[in-house]
Amino acid sequence: MRIILMLLLSLAACTQIKKTKTIDESQISAVSKQKLNEARDLIKANQPKQAITKLSELNDNNLTPVEKALKYNLKGVTLFNMGEVEKSLLNFEVSDKYAPKDTQLYSQVQLNMASGHFKLSQFNELNDRLNKIDRRLLTEAENKKYAQLALAYGNKVENHSMIVSSSLTLMNDLKTFGEIQSSNLYEPMKTSFNKLSQGQKIELLEDFNDSKNLAVAQLAMIEADERYLNGDKSGAKDVTAWLSSEFGDNAEVQTFVKDFELRFENSSRISIADIGLVLPLTGEKAQFGEKALSGIDTGLKVLGMNENIKIHTKDSVDSPAQGAQAVLELIREKNVSFIIGGLFPETAKAEYLEARKYGVLYISLSQINLPKEEKNHHLIEVQGSIESQVETLLSEEMVNKFGSRIGVIFPDNEGGKAYVEEIWRKATQKNLQVTSVASFPKNTHDYRDTAQLYLGLKYPRERSEELKIMDDVYSLERSSIRRVQTLPPVLDFDWVFLATYPHEATQLIPTLGYYDANRIKVIGGPSWVSKSMVKEQKNLGTLYFVGDDPKDINQEMLTKFQEIYGKPAGLIEIISLDAMKLGADTLTATGEVSSRDDFDAKLKSHGKLKGLTTEWEFKDGIWVKRMNAMTITRGEIVKLFGQNGVN
């Protein structure tokens, strides 16, 4: 809204007289010009009352229609700047009556009236005035003000086409994609653009033909990428051809188009026998990469693939940039059928996004914290995606057991927000209620503020009537015990999902109890299948989580690992074994293929993949893992709903 406020402070600029073909200069006398200019000088000198007095010296009986239009427009602007918005609108209405319809003055008056209606939150009237403006007659500065008002209206009524168009106008002066992506207008514009139909998108882009507005090129690149990922390669080529014709002299656009051409070439090339592996093999996390390598190696031997398959390994150094570059090299140099990587979330995200650009299947060893809209059939998350977890979390069995009112406590980071967005999306689909939500800061060790906020204890003033009643009740008690708080917690949820790791959960759950929220049902994610949670369970009460049952793991592969390495497989080794098993299943499902498009089509039509512990199903455009509802009780981890799990 800062941009809109700037508009309101600079409204007087709209009074500048500019010659057009239809303004009859003979209708403006020398005396009128002089007094109008004197009034403007007084406004610039911050003497608005004197400016209005000067305008009053122009007698309406002696003025031409054009002079009246100029007088009342300038008086309206002066009153507007004085905060007399309603009076300013009355003066603009007089000016509107006399201003010639096809002049810049008329459009300026409409723009000023639109500003007044915005100030009074009269959005229907604002839109009516915007519709009367001929933007071809406005100056560049006036067009910016028009766009600011149009953006305000578009946001108010969720008119996505208007939001995009006005945002593009406001970003017209930005010279690099970096500046565009850093603008506070960019993300809302991108969101609205994605909600437009394909026809609306093309029509909007064509409206800016020959504008050289780089923000338009940014949206066209998004559209090309979207079409490519959805399998519309012909449509993607059309968009890149348009980009070349409109922005061919821009170096960043040239690079994008060149990369896109390489993506088209890659879609017809695949070497089924070549597999890519991207892991941290040097640096601080090299030991974890070595563990993953041992799991992959065991998987190859157990599955009998070590003679037919060639593994190409690249070092990510656990750097997102290095990992993405490694993915690119594997695709371009080796035409790998799929890539296993992503031992840690940030690197995994960068690697997946690079693989997705080129239409290559990516099997991630860690969870990828992206919204569902940014995932597709080129991603399999071995540990179970957020979407897979929420699918089980909000299943019919879980809702029947725990209730339909859901609470969520999550870390204030990308992963936590992704959990909340997916729970909200799925709950809306199933007509469930998300009643309580609270977050905690990164790396915190004090969860008291979060617990108080979640339980409705953070702002007692809002519960003042209830607080008074409780004070009266407690005053009658004859007890020396000091109470933690006077108000009882608000338990408007049936259960709460904690998007936390074990070390966070073991601190957060007791904190909730500290504020009298005892015996509430808490449910966690896959990381809760840990020795620490089993050990702490007796202090925390019965725990529930969504994840894998350790008893379901293919014992043959674990036994083989111990034979080779002389020790039991740890978590990373097991995840890597699972990834290799999934990779082998994709090769079995697709068989002999002639192109990457053929590989994708066969894999999607197959619809199911089998891993080390469970199955994945291609559902709603992504791979969803079948997960179990588990409970930790009496020092043991067991399935909540029997041998077959929830799904």
XYZ file of C-alpha atoms in Angstrom:
647
model
C 0.000 0.000 0.000
C 3.034 2.321 0.247
C 2.811 2.967 -3.508
C -0.837 4.002 -3.196
C -0.023 6.441 -0.397
C 2.653 8.027 -2.571
C -0.009 8.523 -5.217
C -2.265 10.390 -2.826
C 0.535 12.744 -1.863
C 1.334 13.692 -5.458
C -2.144 14.235 -6.841
C -1.589 17.914 -7.654
C 0.638 16.925 -10.550
C -2.510 15.935 -12.422
C -3.401 19.579 -12.985
C -0.720 20.216 -15.583
C -2.196 21.592 -18.824
C -1.025 19.709 -21.877
C -2.050 20.571 -25.408
C -4.023 17.965 -27.328
C -5.729 18.046 -30.701
C -9.111 18.782 -29.144
C -8.223 21.543 -26.625
C -9.302 24.899 -28.005
C -6.695 27.302 -26.660
C -8.851 30.241 -27.721
C -11.280 29.254 -24.942
C -8.643 30.015 -22.278
C -8.129 33.721 -21.788
C -4.863 35.338 -20.730
C -6.451 36.398 -17.422
C -7.596 32.836 -16.661
C -4.172 31.411 -17.507
C -2.538 33.942 -15.212
C -4.798 33.231 -12.224
C -4.566 29.454 -12.708
C -0.767 29.693 -12.764
C -0.766 31.927 -9.693
C -2.930 29.357 -7.883
C -0.471 26.600 -8.841
C 2.433 28.661 -7.515
C 0.596 29.110 -4.208
C 0.012 25.345 -4.006
C 3.731 24.711 -4.580
C 4.475 27.253 -1.825
C 2.226 25.213 0.521
C -0.426 27.938 0.711
C -3.568 25.978 -0.267
C -6.091 28.378 1.280
C -4.631 31.306 -0.629
C -4.736 29.149 -3.790
C -8.480 28.562 -3.325
C -8.976 32.312 -2.756
C -7.115 33.016 -6.008
C -9.323 30.523 -7.890
C -12.428 32.199 -6.452
C -11.413 35.369 -8.330
C -12.379 33.544 -11.526
C -16.094 34.351 -11.921
C -17.993 31.383 -13.397
C -20.267 33.740 -15.298
C -17.290 34.968 -17.312
C -15.621 31.578 -17.902
C -15.738 29.246 -20.901
C -16.494 25.524 -20.278
C -12.804 24.653 -20.577
C -11.849 27.356 -18.063
C -14.484 26.070 -15.614
C -13.134 22.533 -16.013
C -9.580 23.721 -15.277
C -10.670 25.881 -12.319
C -12.695 23.182 -10.536
C -10.164 20.432 -11.225
C -7.417 22.534 -9.646
C -9.671 23.486 -6.719
C -10.539 19.812 -6.215
C -6.853 18.831 -6.153
C -6.140 21.569 -3.603
C -8.964 20.432 -1.310
C -7.852 16.805 -1.691
C -4.363 17.696 -0.504
C -5.916 19.526 2.454
C -7.728 16.304 3.448
C -11.149 17.576 2.333
C -11.760 14.542 0.109
C -15.550 14.731 -0.113
C -15.408 18.444 -1.006
C -12.735 17.700 -3.589
C -15.032 15.173 -5.274
C -17.787 17.783 -5.552
C -15.376 20.063 -7.393
C -14.142 17.236 -9.636
C -17.767 16.515 -10.580
C -18.167 20.129 -11.768
C -14.942 19.837 -13.766
C -16.170 16.523 -15.203
C -19.299 18.275 -16.475
C -17.333 20.871 -18.487
C -14.166 19.021 -19.591
C -14.219 17.987 -23.290
C -14.569 14.192 -23.402
C -11.654 13.361 -25.698
C -8.983 15.457 -23.988
C -6.215 14.758 -21.556
C -7.938 17.096 -19.094
C -11.032 14.883 -19.031
C -8.936 11.774 -18.317
C -7.008 13.675 -15.628
C -10.266 14.608 -13.920
C -11.404 10.967 -13.956
C -8.048 9.946 -12.483
C -8.399 12.524 -9.717
C -11.945 11.365 -8.960
C -10.761 7.747 -8.856
C -8.142 8.812 -6.283
C -10.820 10.444 -4.157
C -13.028 7.364 -4.274
C -10.056 5.199 -3.299
C -9.414 7.457 -0.304
C -13.039 6.941 0.769
C -12.901 3.168 0.047
C -15.565 3.554 -2.632
C -14.243 0.858 -4.958
C -17.198 0.566 -7.339
C -17.057 4.298 -8.034
C -13.270 4.079 -8.375
C -13.624 1.438 -11.093
C -16.305 3.445 -12.918
C -13.906 6.389 -13.185
C -10.997 4.219 -14.324
C -13.162 2.872 -17.146
C -13.683 6.417 -18.468
C -9.972 7.158 -18.831
C -8.202 7.110 -22.194
C -4.733 6.013 -21.107
C -3.227 7.093 -24.433
C -3.787 10.715 -23.383
C -2.058 10.362 -20.012
C 1.557 11.165 -19.271
C 3.869 8.404 -18.077
C 3.505 9.581 -14.475
C -0.274 9.662 -14.799
C -0.259 6.144 -16.245
C 1.655 5.009 -13.162
C -1.048 6.519 -10.951
C -3.729 4.843 -13.028
C -1.933 1.498 -12.531
C -1.670 2.059 -8.773
C -5.410 2.621 -8.512
C -6.170 -0.300 -10.821
C -3.967 -2.518 -8.647
C -5.852 -1.437 -5.528
C -9.160 -2.267 -7.187
C -7.849 -5.549 -8.615
C -6.676 -6.664 -5.178
C -9.999 -5.669 -3.622
C -12.160 -7.716 -6.024
C -9.509 -10.381 -6.859
C -9.420 -9.410 -10.528
C -6.255 -11.283 -11.456
C -5.976 -9.874 -14.965
C -6.112 -6.319 -13.592
C -3.536 -7.161 -10.899
C -1.091 -8.477 -13.500
C -1.615 -5.676 -16.010
C -1.254 -2.882 -13.444
C 1.774 -4.553 -11.829
C 3.470 -4.792 -15.223
C 2.931 -1.072 -15.781
C 4.385 -0.254 -12.356
C 7.483 -2.378 -13.038
C 8.088 -0.915 -16.469
C 11.267 0.907 -15.373
C 13.030 -2.139 -13.913
C 16.028 -3.153 -16.018
C 17.030 -6.624 -14.777
C 15.269 -9.816 -13.757
C 16.928 -9.497 -10.360
C 15.233 -6.135 -9.782
C 11.900 -7.555 -10.943
C 12.078 -10.591 -8.656
C 13.054 -8.378 -5.705
C 10.052 -6.080 -6.211
C 7.243 -6.433 -3.680
C 4.881 -6.510 -6.662
C 6.451 -9.597 -8.217
C 5.146 -12.508 -6.127
C 1.487 -11.293 -6.033
C 1.671 -10.653 -9.801
C 3.115 -14.125 -10.412
C 0.379 -15.728 -8.285
C -2.361 -13.885 -10.179
C -0.768 -14.714 -13.544
C -0.841 -18.424 -12.714
C -4.580 -18.171 -12.020
C -5.381 -16.830 -15.506
C -6.518 -19.071 -18.343
C -4.067 -19.737 -21.150
C -6.055 -17.434 -23.450
C -6.041 -14.631 -20.864
C -2.292 -14.999 -20.414
C -1.563 -14.698 -24.136
C -3.960 -11.759 -24.552
C -2.326 -9.973 -21.637
C 1.207 -10.535 -22.937
C 0.224 -9.309 -26.392
C -1.198 -6.120 -24.859
C 2.402 -5.242 -24.034
C 3.825 -5.923 -27.495
C 6.692 -3.538 -28.349
C 6.727 -2.208 -24.780
C 10.209 -3.598 -23.978
C 8.881 -4.115 -20.448
C 11.202 -6.756 -19.008
C 8.585 -7.833 -16.447
C 6.490 -9.020 -19.416
C 9.430 -11.175 -20.512
C 9.601 -12.602 -16.976
C 5.959 -13.705 -17.168
C 6.453 -15.137 -20.656
C 9.344 -17.216 -19.317
C 7.100 -18.518 -16.538
C 4.447 -19.413 -19.117
C 6.959 -21.208 -21.350
C 8.215 -23.209 -18.376
C 4.665 -24.081 -17.278
C 3.719 -25.332 -20.725
C 6.881 -27.391 -20.996
C 6.351 -29.044 -17.610
C 2.738 -29.828 -18.507
C 3.859 -31.600 -21.661
C 2.799 -28.851 -24.094
C 6.184 -28.552 -25.807
C 4.660 -27.041 -28.955
C 3.042 -24.292 -26.884
C 6.313 -23.717 -25.024
C 8.104 -23.268 -28.353
C 5.507 -20.696 -29.428
C 6.132 -18.657 -26.276
C 9.930 -18.803 -26.602
C 9.624 -17.744 -30.253
C 7.567 -14.727 -29.118
C 10.199 -13.960 -26.470
C 12.948 -14.021 -29.112
C 11.040 -11.665 -31.389
C 10.137 -9.181 -28.622
C 13.233 -9.309 -26.387
C 15.915 -10.816 -28.602
C 18.370 -8.027 -27.786
C 18.283 -8.792 -24.039
C 21.163 -10.999 -22.877
C 19.197 -12.637 -20.044
C 16.346 -13.535 -22.387
C 18.802 -14.898 -24.943
C 20.296 -17.182 -22.278
C 16.832 -18.395 -21.272
C 15.853 -19.179 -24.875
C 19.153 -20.985 -25.483
C 18.670 -23.095 -22.345
C 15.128 -23.865 -23.443
C 16.365 -25.117 -26.794
C 18.693 -27.476 -24.925
C 15.723 -28.685 -22.886
C 13.839 -29.503 -26.093
C 16.845 -31.432 -27.367
C 17.180 -33.318 -24.079
C 13.534 -34.440 -24.173
C 14.365 -36.738 -27.084
C 17.548 -38.205 -25.550
C 17.782 -40.704 -22.704
C 20.223 -43.433 -21.742
C 18.278 -45.915 -19.622
C 21.405 -47.708 -18.399
C 22.937 -44.504 -16.984
C 21.927 -43.267 -13.530
C 23.030 -40.030 -11.856
C 23.986 -39.713 -8.206
C 24.581 -36.340 -6.510
C 25.857 -36.451 -2.915
C 28.151 -34.451 -0.592
C 31.439 -36.346 -0.986
C 33.757 -33.621 0.291
C 33.381 -30.981 2.961
C 31.761 -31.140 6.399
C 29.004 -33.548 5.373
C 31.094 -35.970 3.345
C 30.549 -38.737 5.950
C 26.810 -38.663 5.228
C 27.437 -38.878 1.510
C 29.631 -41.948 2.074
C 26.830 -43.602 4.042
C 24.410 -42.958 1.193
C 26.898 -44.394 -1.294
C 27.084 -47.634 0.698
C 23.286 -47.923 0.624
C 23.180 -47.357 -3.146
C 25.958 -49.895 -3.681
C 24.127 -52.527 -1.621
C 20.927 -51.870 -3.528
C 22.668 -52.402 -6.871
C 24.103 -55.736 -5.716
C 20.926 -57.095 -4.124
C 18.819 -56.090 -7.127
C 21.323 -57.567 -9.567
C 21.830 -54.257 -11.354
C 25.553 -53.745 -10.876
C 26.425 -55.353 -14.227
C 23.791 -53.631 -16.395
C 23.670 -50.170 -14.859
C 26.353 -47.501 -14.786
C 26.321 -45.018 -11.897
C 27.703 -41.519 -12.540
C 28.519 -39.792 -9.260
C 28.913 -36.042 -8.727
C 29.916 -34.127 -5.609
C 27.400 -31.537 -4.371
C 29.518 -30.404 -1.367
C 26.018 -29.874 0.112
C 25.871 -26.607 -1.841
C 22.587 -25.839 -3.639
C 24.453 -24.116 -6.488
C 27.002 -26.921 -6.824
C 24.282 -29.552 -6.610
C 22.212 -27.908 -9.356
C 25.303 -27.662 -11.565
C 26.057 -31.360 -10.972
C 22.506 -32.250 -12.037
C 22.871 -30.179 -15.203
C 26.158 -31.883 -16.110
C 24.702 -35.366 -15.597
C 21.779 -34.551 -17.879
C 23.780 -32.887 -20.639
C 26.822 -35.162 -20.618
C 25.363 -38.565 -19.681
C 21.628 -38.316 -20.589
C 20.887 -40.118 -17.305
C 17.504 -41.799 -16.947
C 17.049 -40.514 -13.393
C 19.019 -38.894 -10.578
C 19.237 -39.814 -6.891
C 20.321 -36.969 -4.615
C 19.258 -34.404 -2.077
C 20.570 -35.716 1.208
C 19.691 -32.358 2.810
C 16.571 -30.217 2.105
C 18.063 -26.998 0.669
C 20.358 -28.816 -1.726
C 17.572 -31.253 -2.605
C 15.286 -28.391 -3.622
C 17.887 -26.796 -5.892
C 18.760 -30.134 -7.487
C 15.116 -31.047 -8.097
C 14.271 -27.688 -9.669
C 17.205 -28.116 -12.067
C 16.166 -31.689 -12.945
C 12.567 -30.566 -13.425
C 13.659 -27.921 -15.932
C 14.976 -30.682 -18.174
C 12.183 -33.171 -17.532
C 14.388 -35.647 -15.638
C 13.089 -37.847 -12.809
C 14.644 -36.894 -9.454
C 14.539 -39.273 -6.467
C 15.147 -37.172 -3.362
C 16.622 -38.633 -0.190
C 15.152 -35.802 1.873
C 11.847 -33.992 2.022
C 11.520 -31.066 -0.393
C 9.831 -28.001 1.051
C 7.957 -26.643 -1.947
C 4.240 -25.976 -2.481
C 2.378 -28.750 -4.279
C 1.983 -26.493 -7.342
C 5.743 -26.579 -7.883
C 5.972 -30.370 -7.849
C 5.183 -32.810 -10.644
C 5.760 -36.369 -11.841
C 9.518 -35.781 -12.017
C 9.840 -35.951 -8.209
C 9.784 -38.887 -5.774
C 10.510 -38.067 -2.120
C 11.790 -41.250 -0.470
C 10.936 -40.259 3.104
C 7.459 -39.154 2.113
C 6.461 -35.733 0.840
C 4.419 -33.261 2.837
C 1.521 -34.129 0.523
C 1.932 -37.845 1.318
C 1.968 -37.159 5.052
C -1.101 -34.933 4.941
C -2.935 -37.477 2.777
C -2.623 -39.952 5.661
C -2.981 -37.336 8.389
C -6.408 -36.233 7.138
C -7.615 -39.666 6.031
C -11.088 -40.844 6.983
C -9.710 -43.247 9.606
C -7.703 -40.509 11.309
C -10.587 -38.026 11.318
C -12.947 -40.667 12.708
C -10.509 -41.459 15.508
C -9.232 -38.014 16.422
C -11.890 -35.543 15.239
C -12.371 -32.944 12.506
C -11.026 -29.842 14.310
C -7.321 -29.523 13.543
C -4.571 -27.522 15.210
C -1.104 -26.931 13.784
C 2.131 -25.755 15.409
C 4.967 -25.266 12.944
C 8.444 -23.744 12.620
C 8.541 -20.315 10.993
C 10.461 -21.479 7.946
C 9.806 -22.706 4.422
C 9.083 -26.284 5.498
C 6.691 -25.281 8.258
C 4.751 -22.973 5.979
C 4.533 -25.707 3.331
C 2.934 -28.007 5.945
C 0.358 -25.383 6.901
C -0.533 -24.592 3.282
C -1.025 -28.270 2.415
C -3.070 -29.010 5.560
C -5.242 -25.999 4.822
C -5.675 -27.025 1.179
C -6.574 -30.623 2.016
C -8.817 -29.654 4.948
C -10.786 -27.329 2.671
C -11.300 -30.162 0.182
C -12.566 -32.469 2.939
C -14.670 -29.845 4.779
C -12.507 -30.104 7.901
C -11.728 -27.191 10.232
C -8.282 -25.775 10.912
C -9.107 -24.024 14.184
C -5.746 -23.152 15.763
C -2.392 -22.282 14.203
C 0.835 -21.011 15.776
C 4.499 -20.870 14.780
C 7.812 -20.842 16.608
C 11.064 -19.130 15.522
C 14.013 -21.005 14.102
C 16.518 -22.445 16.602
C 14.427 -21.462 19.623
C 14.701 -23.254 22.953
C 11.829 -21.391 24.611
C 8.349 -22.351 23.425
C 6.354 -20.407 26.001
C 5.239 -17.623 23.650
C 4.202 -20.156 21.026
C 2.242 -22.236 23.549
C 0.487 -19.165 24.965
C -0.416 -17.911 21.501
C -1.693 -21.314 20.413
C -3.777 -21.762 23.580
C -5.314 -18.267 23.498
C -3.353 -17.022 26.517
C -1.113 -14.488 24.805
C -3.571 -11.569 24.813
C -5.726 -11.746 27.992
C -7.318 -8.355 27.265
C -9.369 -9.984 24.518
C -10.755 -12.373 27.148
C -11.239 -9.681 29.833
C -14.791 -10.698 30.792
C -13.747 -14.323 31.253
C -10.649 -13.186 33.148
C -12.740 -11.214 35.659
C -14.966 -14.220 36.344
C -11.946 -16.488 36.868
C -10.303 -13.929 39.193
C -13.455 -13.865 41.328
C -13.545 -17.658 41.493
C -9.868 -18.017 42.408
C -10.123 -15.301 45.064
C -12.471 -17.569 47.036
C -9.910 -20.392 47.141
C -7.878 -20.831 50.299
C -4.682 -22.049 48.733
C -1.064 -20.942 48.859
C -0.349 -22.537 45.478
C 0.769 -20.013 42.856
C -1.057 -20.435 39.564
C 0.825 -20.361 36.277
C -1.989 -18.391 34.692
C -5.508 -17.390 35.654
C -7.218 -18.098 32.349
C -7.752 -21.686 31.215
C -6.366 -22.601 27.773
C -8.687 -22.434 24.786
C -8.948 -26.020 23.554
C -10.946 -25.438 20.379
C -9.179 -28.276 18.539
C -9.527 -32.055 18.709
C -5.842 -32.731 18.041
C -2.709 -30.868 17.034
C -0.150 -31.670 14.352
C 3.383 -30.702 15.384
C 5.524 -30.086 12.294
C 8.611 -30.621 14.436
C 11.706 -32.746 14.788
C 11.987 -34.948 17.924
C 14.215 -32.511 19.856
C 11.636 -29.751 19.293
C 8.653 -31.943 20.150
C 10.176 -33.092 23.451
C 10.370 -29.449 24.570
C 7.124 -28.171 23.040
C 4.773 -30.845 24.392
C 5.719 -30.248 28.075
C 5.389 -26.486 27.497
C 1.774 -26.987 26.393
C 1.228 -29.006 29.567
C 2.770 -26.210 31.627
C -0.177 -24.055 30.543
C -2.723 -26.712 31.576
C -3.121 -28.207 28.084
C -2.683 -31.743 29.352
C -3.558 -34.989 27.624
C -4.073 -33.335 24.269
C -3.591 -35.580 21.265
C -0.379 -34.694 19.426
C 0.645 -36.093 16.031
C 4.022 -35.710 14.343
C 5.797 -36.546 11.106
C 8.174 -39.280 9.907
C 11.152 -38.061 11.965
C 9.353 -39.174 15.143
C 10.252 -42.798 14.412
C 13.341 -42.338 16.566
C 14.947 -43.770 19.685
C 14.699 -40.379 21.414
C 10.914 -40.256 21.020
C 10.558 -43.844 22.252
C 12.733 -42.991 25.251
C 10.792 -39.787 26.079
C 7.328 -41.242 25.439
C 6.702 -42.205 29.077
C 7.185 -38.540 30.041
C 5.094 -37.164 27.172
C 2.142 -39.555 27.102
C 0.956 -41.558 24.108
C 2.402 -40.163 20.875
C 1.172 -40.501 17.317
C 2.951 -39.868 14.045
C 2.667 -40.417 10.302
C 5.537 -42.403 8.822
C 6.933 -45.842 8.049
C 6.770 -48.949 10.182
C 10.338 -50.201 10.727
C 8.955 -53.766 10.709
C 7.936 -53.360 7.039
C 11.494 -52.931 5.743
C 12.729 -55.554 3.277
C 14.946 -57.671 5.550
C 16.854 -59.288 2.673
C 18.412 -55.961 1.728
C 19.274 -55.124 5.341
C 20.893 -58.530 5.830
C 22.928 -58.075 2.646
C 24.130 -54.674 3.844
C 25.349 -56.148 7.137
C 27.154 -58.950 5.293
C 29.007 -56.458 3.073
C 29.832 -53.756 5.615
C 29.861 -55.737 8.854
C 27.415 -53.457 10.642
C 23.658 -52.766 10.619
C 22.313 -50.199 8.163
C 21.584 -46.797 9.679
C 18.851 -44.349 8.660
C 20.772 -42.805 5.735
C 21.769 -46.245 4.407
C 18.157 -47.446 4.597
C 16.853 -44.349 2.797
C 19.459 -44.826 0.069
C 18.537 -48.510 -0.296
C 14.918 -47.408 -0.643
C 15.871 -44.874 -3.335
C 17.742 -47.530 -5.316
C 14.779 -49.913 -5.019
C 12.470 -47.189 -6.343
C 14.872 -46.434 -9.176
C 14.985 -50.096 -10.143
C 11.193 -50.214 -10.145
C 10.981 -47.220 -12.503
C 13.258 -49.008 -14.983
C 11.119 -52.141 -14.755
C 7.926 -50.112 -15.219
C 9.184 -48.251 -18.308
C 11.165 -51.013 -20.043
C 12.782 -50.144 -23.358
C 12.103 -46.526 -24.333
C 13.211 -44.383 -27.265
C 12.937 -40.939 -25.639
C 12.517 -39.198 -22.321
C 8.938 -38.331 -23.261
C 8.278 -42.041 -23.772
C 9.882 -42.780 -20.376
C 7.617 -40.206 -18.666
C 4.472 -41.444 -20.393
C 5.099 -45.090 -19.454
C 5.982 -44.240 -15.860
C 2.827 -42.154 -15.348
C 0.591 -44.748 -16.987
C 2.101 -47.483 -14.776
C 0.860 -45.434 -11.812
C 2.533 -47.377 -8.973
C 6.066 -47.927 -7.685
C 7.323 -50.256 -4.963
C 10.008 -49.176 -2.521
C 11.782 -50.847 0.369
C 8.869 -50.472 2.795
C 5.767 -49.365 0.916
C 4.253 -48.174 -2.386
C 3.987 -44.853 -4.216
C 0.962 -43.944 -6.313
C 0.811 -41.333 -9.076
C -2.087 -39.208 -7.884
C -3.231 -35.673 -8.641
C -0.102 -34.980 -10.701
C 2.492 -36.070 -8.090
C 3.890 -39.275 -6.552
C 2.182 -39.935 -3.199
C 3.703 -42.391 -0.741
C 1.444 -44.758 1.156
C 2.228 -43.995 4.770
C 1.024 -45.383 8.068
C -0.503 -43.844 11.148
C 1.792 -44.984 13.955
C 1.703 -44.748 17.731
C 4.459 -44.815 20.335
C 3.209 -46.321 23.548
C 4.842 -48.333 26.337
C 8.202 -47.987 24.639
C 7.074 -49.569 21.390
C 6.250 -48.310 17.881
C 3.170 -49.965 16.340
C 0.670 -49.307 13.552
C -2.429 -47.527 14.701
C -4.835 -49.258 12.328
C -3.448 -52.768 11.931
C -1.210 -54.410 9.381
C -2.476 -52.685 6.251
C -1.987 -49.127 7.418
C -4.317 -46.226 6.775
C -4.392 -46.120 3.031
